[in-house]
Structures are given as structure tokens and as C-alpha cells.
């Protein structure tokens, strides 16, 4: 068996060795050569295999997008067969290991506020034993605003399908979450009359309207990025904007984490509707 030289990078060495071991399609029967290659690879220390996956994923996109399209589904193998490098498919064990590494290094992006995408993601992560799927995630982004962070009547079993559409149904289970991006629209923090702002909600009203207790109790461990949307009153005149409408919300979020003795940094991102996510 080949061994790395003293000046070799062990991750590169083992990556090349694993790739040369002829990875196969999980749905096809194993040949004798593939069984031998798979046995060798799975005998490597777990941390070496994890580094191999990361090394092979260096050129992949940072974002893993959960699509709002009802025809887009997450399965055990697809869409990962179109994303992950071949080294991740030595056998079923390495495939699941690689998916967890991929989730850990990626930013999970939900195309909506959770209503259509959250049930898909939660169902997929629930397939991993011992909560490993949920524990792997470090960074989550919601591209659109939610109606409420959590559903207050969570004790009713018949409402399970409803509760999984709210962000807390996912975020509350992510023990390793470091960074969370949540979108907030001006239409949820203020009352409009004839397209004009009639009343900006107070912090007390926002707390009742958005149900943010779960966010403060078990939200991100390090950073919350507040993605403010629908604040441009007159897009052609940058001096006319409604950023001031978000003052109470931002203050509420900072005070909420402080009240729960959680050292979470709150940053603000002003999202223009004319820019896509990758440019902001």
C-alpha cells in the first residue's frame, strides 16, 4: 500500500488515493475491486475522511439552496449526486458522512420564509440518526420574510404539518447553528393605509406579532443578520427610504438576546429587491 512521503500533504495524498480507488454508483452492485477499495477507504481515521471530503469540495458553491418549487425534492441521493465529488460515493457509509460534511461547510438557503421549503428540509434531516443531520448545520438563510417565527400551539399533534412551516421548527433543533439570516419586511412591522405608513409597531406589538421568544432562547450562537426588505419608498430617489421603520425591530432583537443572557451579535443588511442574493 502506498504511503505519504514526509513532504506530502496527507489530505491531498489520501484524496488522490481515494479518487483512484474507482468510486461507484451507490445503486450498482459492487465488484471485487470496489469492495477492496471501499474497505481500504473506510479504514482511514474519520477525521482524515472528513478532510478528504472538504478538500474535494473546495470548488463547490458555498450555498445549498432549498428550492421553493414544489417539484424540487430532497432525496437520499438526489440532488447530491449532481453536487458532491465522486470521492463521496465509496459506499453508503461514506455517502452519509460526506453529506454531513457538506451540510456543515455550506450555507443552507431557503428560497422562501419557510412555508414550502422547511417541511422538505426537516423531513430530510430527520432521516439521519441521533439528530446528526440537524447538528451538522452551521449557517442558515431565509430569503423571504416569515409571518411568525413560531406557532404557539405546538402541543397539538394534528398541527405538526403547520408548525413545521415556521422557522423555529428548524432553528430550535440546530444545536450547532452559528449564523442565521432572517428576512423582515416592512409590511410586517408597520401598518399601511392607502400605501402610506400609518403606524410603526412598538417593540411590544412586534413581540406579540412575530413571536420571537424561540429565537432568543435557542437561535444562533454567534450572529443574527437581519435582512430588511421593502424599505425603498422611492427607488429612484435614495433620500426617500423607510429604514427608520426597522428601528424598533432591531432594538427588540438586541434587547431580546441580552435579556436571555446570550452573546449574539445582531447585524443589519438592507436588501434591495433589484439585486439577487449572491450580490448582497
Short mmCIF file of C-alpha atoms in Angstrom, two decimals:
data_model
loop_
_atom_site.label_atom_id
_atom_site.label_comp_id
_atom_site.label_asym_id
_atom_site.label_seq_id
_atom_site.Cartn_x
_atom_site.Cartn_y
_atom_site.Cartn_z
CA UNK A 1 0.00 0.00 0.00
CA UNK A 2 1.28 3.45 -0.88
CA UNK A 3 2.23 5.75 1.97
CA UNK A 4 2.67 9.54 2.00
CA UNK A 5 6.20 10.88 1.79
CA UNK A 6 7.47 13.19 4.53
CA UNK A 7 6.83 16.31 2.44
CA UNK A 8 3.39 15.25 1.16
CA UNK A 9 0.16 16.92 2.21
CA UNK A 10 -1.71 13.95 3.79
CA UNK A 11 -5.12 15.26 2.77
CA UNK A 12 -4.06 15.62 -0.87
CA UNK A 13 -2.35 12.21 -0.77
CA UNK A 14 -5.37 10.38 0.61
CA UNK A 15 -7.74 12.33 -1.65
CA UNK A 16 -5.86 11.23 -4.75
CA UNK A 17 -5.66 7.69 -3.45
CA UNK A 18 -9.39 7.54 -2.73
CA UNK A 19 -10.31 9.05 -6.09
CA UNK A 20 -8.11 6.46 -7.80
CA UNK A 21 -9.99 3.73 -5.97
CA UNK A 22 -12.76 3.85 -8.60
CA UNK A 23 -15.80 5.26 -6.72
CA UNK A 24 -19.05 3.72 -7.88
CA UNK A 25 -22.74 4.41 -8.25
CA UNK A 26 -24.49 3.50 -4.98
CA UNK A 27 -27.30 1.88 -6.93
CA UNK A 28 -24.99 -0.55 -8.79
CA UNK A 29 -23.70 -3.90 -7.42
CA UNK A 30 -20.15 -3.93 -6.05
CA UNK A 31 -17.28 -5.52 -7.92
CA UNK A 32 -14.40 -7.25 -6.11
CA UNK A 33 -12.11 -4.27 -6.80
CA UNK A 34 -14.67 -1.83 -5.47
CA UNK A 35 -15.18 -3.86 -2.30
CA UNK A 36 -11.42 -3.82 -1.67
CA UNK A 37 -11.15 -0.09 -2.38
CA UNK A 38 -14.12 0.69 -0.16
CA UNK A 39 -12.70 -1.39 2.69
CA UNK A 40 -9.38 0.47 2.50
CA UNK A 41 -11.07 3.86 2.44
CA UNK A 42 -13.41 3.19 5.37
CA UNK A 43 -10.43 2.07 7.48
CA UNK A 44 -8.98 5.57 7.33
CA UNK A 45 -9.50 7.65 10.52
CA UNK A 46 -12.82 9.61 10.45
CA UNK A 47 -11.01 12.95 10.66
CA UNK A 48 -8.91 12.04 7.60
CA UNK A 49 -12.04 11.12 5.64
CA UNK A 50 -13.69 14.39 6.70
CA UNK A 51 -10.66 16.35 5.48
CA UNK A 52 -10.73 14.44 2.21
CA UNK A 53 -14.35 15.42 1.65
CA UNK A 54 -13.60 19.06 2.45
CA UNK A 55 -10.58 19.03 0.17
CA UNK A 56 -12.68 17.62 -2.67
CA UNK A 57 -15.44 20.20 -2.03
CA UNK A 58 -13.19 23.27 -2.22
CA UNK A 59 -14.56 24.37 -5.60
CA UNK A 60 -18.24 23.81 -4.79
CA UNK A 61 -20.66 26.68 -4.26
CA UNK A 62 -20.93 27.83 -0.66
CA UNK A 63 -24.74 27.92 -0.78
CA UNK A 64 -27.00 24.87 -0.80
CA UNK A 65 -30.37 26.22 -1.94
CA UNK A 66 -33.62 24.57 -0.81
CA UNK A 67 -35.94 25.46 -3.68
CA UNK A 68 -39.49 26.72 -3.27
CA UNK A 69 -40.58 24.86 -6.42
CA UNK A 70 -42.95 22.03 -5.33
CA UNK A 71 -41.39 19.72 -7.95
CA UNK A 72 -37.93 20.09 -6.35
CA UNK A 73 -37.34 17.38 -3.76
CA UNK A 74 -34.54 16.27 -1.46
CA UNK A 75 -33.96 12.52 -1.53
CA UNK A 76 -31.31 10.27 -0.02
CA UNK A 77 -29.15 10.52 -3.13
CA UNK A 78 -30.51 13.31 -5.33
CA UNK A 79 -29.66 16.14 -5.68
CA UNK A 80 -26.33 15.24 -4.05
CA UNK A 81 -25.21 13.03 -6.93
CA UNK A 82 -25.13 16.21 -9.03
CA UNK A 83 -23.25 18.21 -6.38
CA UNK A 84 -20.80 16.07 -4.43
CA UNK A 85 -17.43 14.88 -5.81
CA UNK A 86 -17.07 11.20 -6.69
CA UNK A 87 -14.89 10.52 -3.66
CA UNK A 88 -18.04 10.87 -1.54
CA UNK A 89 -19.60 7.76 -3.06
CA UNK A 90 -17.26 4.97 -1.97
CA UNK A 91 -20.16 3.26 -0.20
CA UNK A 92 -23.31 4.20 1.70
CA UNK A 93 -21.40 4.97 4.86
CA UNK A 94 -19.07 7.44 3.16
CA UNK A 95 -22.00 8.99 1.31
CA UNK A 96 -23.81 9.88 4.53
CA UNK A 97 -20.54 11.06 6.09
CA UNK A 98 -19.92 13.30 3.09
CA UNK A 99 -23.43 14.75 3.16
CA UNK A 100 -22.96 15.73 6.81
CA UNK A 101 -19.62 17.36 5.98
CA UNK A 102 -21.28 19.17 3.07
CA UNK A 103 -24.08 20.47 5.30
CA UNK A 104 -21.53 21.59 7.89
CA UNK A 105 -19.47 23.61 5.39
CA UNK A 106 -22.41 25.08 3.46
CA UNK A 107 -24.83 27.92 3.95
CA UNK A 108 -28.34 26.45 3.82
CA UNK A 109 -30.50 28.90 1.84
CA UNK A 110 -34.29 28.62 1.89
CA UNK A 111 -35.91 30.39 -1.05
CA UNK A 112 -38.96 31.47 0.95
CA UNK A 113 -39.88 32.31 4.53
CA UNK A 114 -40.22 28.62 5.38
CA UNK A 115 -43.76 27.67 4.34
CA UNK A 116 -42.80 25.43 1.41
CA UNK A 117 -39.11 24.78 1.95
CA UNK A 118 -38.96 24.00 5.68
CA UNK A 119 -41.03 20.76 5.54
CA UNK A 120 -38.70 19.43 2.81
CA UNK A 121 -35.53 20.22 4.74
CA UNK A 122 -36.84 18.99 8.11
CA UNK A 123 -38.01 15.70 6.59
CA UNK A 124 -34.59 15.16 5.00
CA UNK A 125 -32.58 15.99 8.13
CA UNK A 126 -34.80 13.70 10.21
CA UNK A 127 -33.51 10.70 8.24
CA UNK A 128 -30.12 10.91 9.93
CA UNK A 129 -29.84 9.03 13.25
CA UNK A 130 -29.04 10.68 16.58
CA UNK A 131 -30.01 14.14 15.28
CA UNK A 132 -26.80 14.20 13.20
CA UNK A 133 -28.42 15.99 10.27
CA UNK A 134 -29.67 18.87 12.39
CA UNK A 135 -26.46 19.05 14.43
CA UNK A 136 -24.33 19.41 11.29
CA UNK A 137 -25.81 22.73 10.14
CA UNK A 138 -23.84 25.89 10.97
CA UNK A 139 -25.41 28.59 8.77
CA UNK A 140 -28.99 29.20 7.57
CA UNK A 141 -30.54 31.94 5.42
CA UNK A 142 -34.22 32.71 4.78
CA UNK A 143 -34.55 34.76 1.59
CA UNK A 144 -38.10 35.92 2.29
CA UNK A 145 -39.86 37.22 5.39
CA UNK A 146 -41.89 34.91 7.62
CA UNK A 147 -45.34 35.64 9.06
CA UNK A 148 -44.44 34.39 12.54
CA UNK A 149 -41.22 32.89 13.92
CA UNK A 150 -43.04 30.10 15.71
CA UNK A 151 -46.51 28.62 16.00
CA UNK A 152 -47.73 28.97 19.57
CA UNK A 153 -49.99 25.89 19.64
CA UNK A 154 -47.17 23.38 19.18
CA UNK A 155 -48.61 20.88 21.67
CA UNK A 156 -51.32 19.65 19.28
CA UNK A 157 -50.12 16.65 17.28
CA UNK A 158 -52.58 17.33 14.48
CA UNK A 159 -50.83 20.65 13.88
CA UNK A 160 -47.42 19.11 13.14
CA UNK A 161 -47.73 19.90 9.44
CA UNK A 162 -48.49 23.52 10.30
CA UNK A 163 -45.75 24.04 12.87
CA UNK A 164 -43.02 22.76 10.54
CA UNK A 165 -43.70 25.74 8.27
CA UNK A 166 -42.37 28.21 10.85
CA UNK A 167 -38.61 28.96 11.27
CA UNK A 168 -38.48 27.84 14.91
CA UNK A 169 -39.40 24.29 13.86
CA UNK A 170 -35.96 24.08 12.25
CA UNK A 171 -33.82 26.60 14.15
CA UNK A 172 -34.86 25.20 17.52
CA UNK A 173 -33.25 21.86 16.60
CA UNK A 174 -29.93 23.19 15.25
CA UNK A 175 -27.61 22.84 18.25
CA UNK A 176 -24.54 23.88 16.23
CA UNK A 177 -26.03 26.86 14.38
CA UNK A 178 -23.62 29.80 14.37
CA UNK A 179 -25.07 32.24 11.84
CA UNK A 180 -28.71 32.91 10.96
CA UNK A 181 -30.04 35.31 8.34
CA UNK A 182 -33.71 36.22 8.73
CA UNK A 183 -35.69 38.44 6.37
CA UNK A 184 -38.07 41.03 7.78
CA UNK A 185 -40.43 43.03 5.57
CA UNK A 186 -41.72 46.50 6.38
CA UNK A 187 -45.23 45.17 5.77
CA UNK A 188 -44.95 43.05 8.96
CA UNK A 189 -43.52 45.75 11.22
CA UNK A 190 -45.82 48.62 10.28
CA UNK A 191 -49.46 49.25 9.39
CA UNK A 192 -50.14 50.75 5.99
CA UNK A 193 -53.14 52.83 4.94
CA UNK A 194 -53.56 53.67 1.25
CA UNK A 195 -49.93 52.66 0.58
CA UNK A 196 -48.70 55.05 3.26
CA UNK A 197 -47.23 54.09 6.64
CA UNK A 198 -49.99 54.71 9.17
CA UNK A 199 -48.35 53.24 12.27
CA UNK A 200 -44.98 51.63 13.05
CA UNK A 201 -45.39 48.82 15.57
CA UNK A 202 -43.88 49.28 19.01
CA UNK A 203 -41.48 46.70 20.42
CA UNK A 204 -44.31 45.21 22.47
CA UNK A 205 -46.51 44.92 19.40
CA UNK A 206 -43.69 43.39 17.37
CA UNK A 207 -43.01 40.82 20.08
CA UNK A 208 -46.66 39.75 20.02
CA UNK A 209 -46.94 39.89 16.22
CA UNK A 210 -43.78 37.96 15.33
CA UNK A 211 -43.49 35.52 18.29
CA UNK A 212 -39.72 35.81 18.66
CA UNK A 213 -39.24 34.10 22.06
CA UNK A 214 -37.88 30.94 20.46
CA UNK A 215 -35.30 32.96 18.53
CA UNK A 216 -33.92 34.47 21.73
CA UNK A 217 -33.94 31.16 23.62
CA UNK A 218 -32.32 28.84 21.08
CA UNK A 219 -31.45 30.83 17.97
CA UNK A 220 -27.94 31.24 16.52
CA UNK A 221 -24.95 31.02 18.86
CA UNK A 222 -22.90 33.83 17.34
CA UNK A 223 -24.55 36.03 14.71
CA UNK A 224 -28.03 37.11 13.57
CA UNK A 225 -28.13 39.02 10.30
CA UNK A 226 -31.36 40.98 9.90
CA UNK A 227 -32.21 41.19 6.19
CA UNK A 228 -34.50 44.22 5.90
CA UNK A 229 -36.74 44.23 2.81
CA UNK A 230 -39.35 46.54 1.25
CA UNK A 231 -37.80 49.67 2.74
CA UNK A 232 -37.27 51.60 -0.51
CA UNK A 233 -40.19 54.02 -0.73
CA UNK A 234 -38.97 55.74 -3.89
CA UNK A 235 -36.28 53.61 -5.63
CA UNK A 236 -35.31 56.48 -7.95
CA UNK A 237 -34.66 58.80 -5.01
CA UNK A 238 -32.24 57.24 -2.47
CA UNK A 239 -33.02 60.01 0.05
CA UNK A 240 -36.59 58.72 0.32
CA UNK A 241 -36.48 55.49 2.23
CA UNK A 242 -38.15 53.77 5.15
CA UNK A 243 -35.15 52.40 7.04
CA UNK A 244 -36.34 54.19 10.15
CA UNK A 245 -39.29 51.78 10.30
CA UNK A 246 -36.94 48.98 11.37
CA UNK A 247 -35.52 50.81 14.41
CA UNK A 248 -37.93 49.22 16.90
CA UNK A 249 -37.37 45.75 15.44
CA UNK A 250 -33.58 45.99 15.61
CA UNK A 251 -33.75 47.30 19.16
CA UNK A 252 -36.12 44.48 20.15
CA UNK A 253 -33.78 41.84 18.73
CA UNK A 254 -30.72 43.17 20.54
CA UNK A 255 -32.59 43.52 23.84
CA UNK A 256 -34.11 40.05 23.47
CA UNK A 257 -30.77 38.28 23.26
CA UNK A 258 -29.38 40.37 26.12
CA UNK A 259 -32.39 39.54 28.29
CA UNK A 260 -31.75 35.84 27.74
CA UNK A 261 -28.03 36.28 28.56
CA UNK A 262 -26.98 35.25 25.08
CA UNK A 263 -23.98 36.93 23.49
CA UNK A 264 -25.34 37.05 19.93
CA UNK A 265 -24.25 39.84 17.61
CA UNK A 266 -27.03 41.49 15.57
CA UNK A 267 -26.11 42.93 12.16
CA UNK A 268 -28.38 44.68 9.66
CA UNK A 269 -28.42 44.09 5.90
CA UNK A 270 -30.50 46.35 3.67
CA UNK A 271 -31.81 44.19 0.85
CA UNK A 272 -32.73 45.78 -2.46
CA UNK A 273 -35.44 43.97 -4.43
CA UNK A 274 -33.46 44.63 -7.61
CA UNK A 275 -30.47 42.57 -6.51
CA UNK A 276 -30.27 38.80 -6.26
CA UNK A 277 -28.99 37.03 -3.15
CA UNK A 278 -25.47 36.36 -4.44
CA UNK A 279 -24.79 40.09 -4.89
CA UNK A 280 -25.83 41.16 -1.38
#
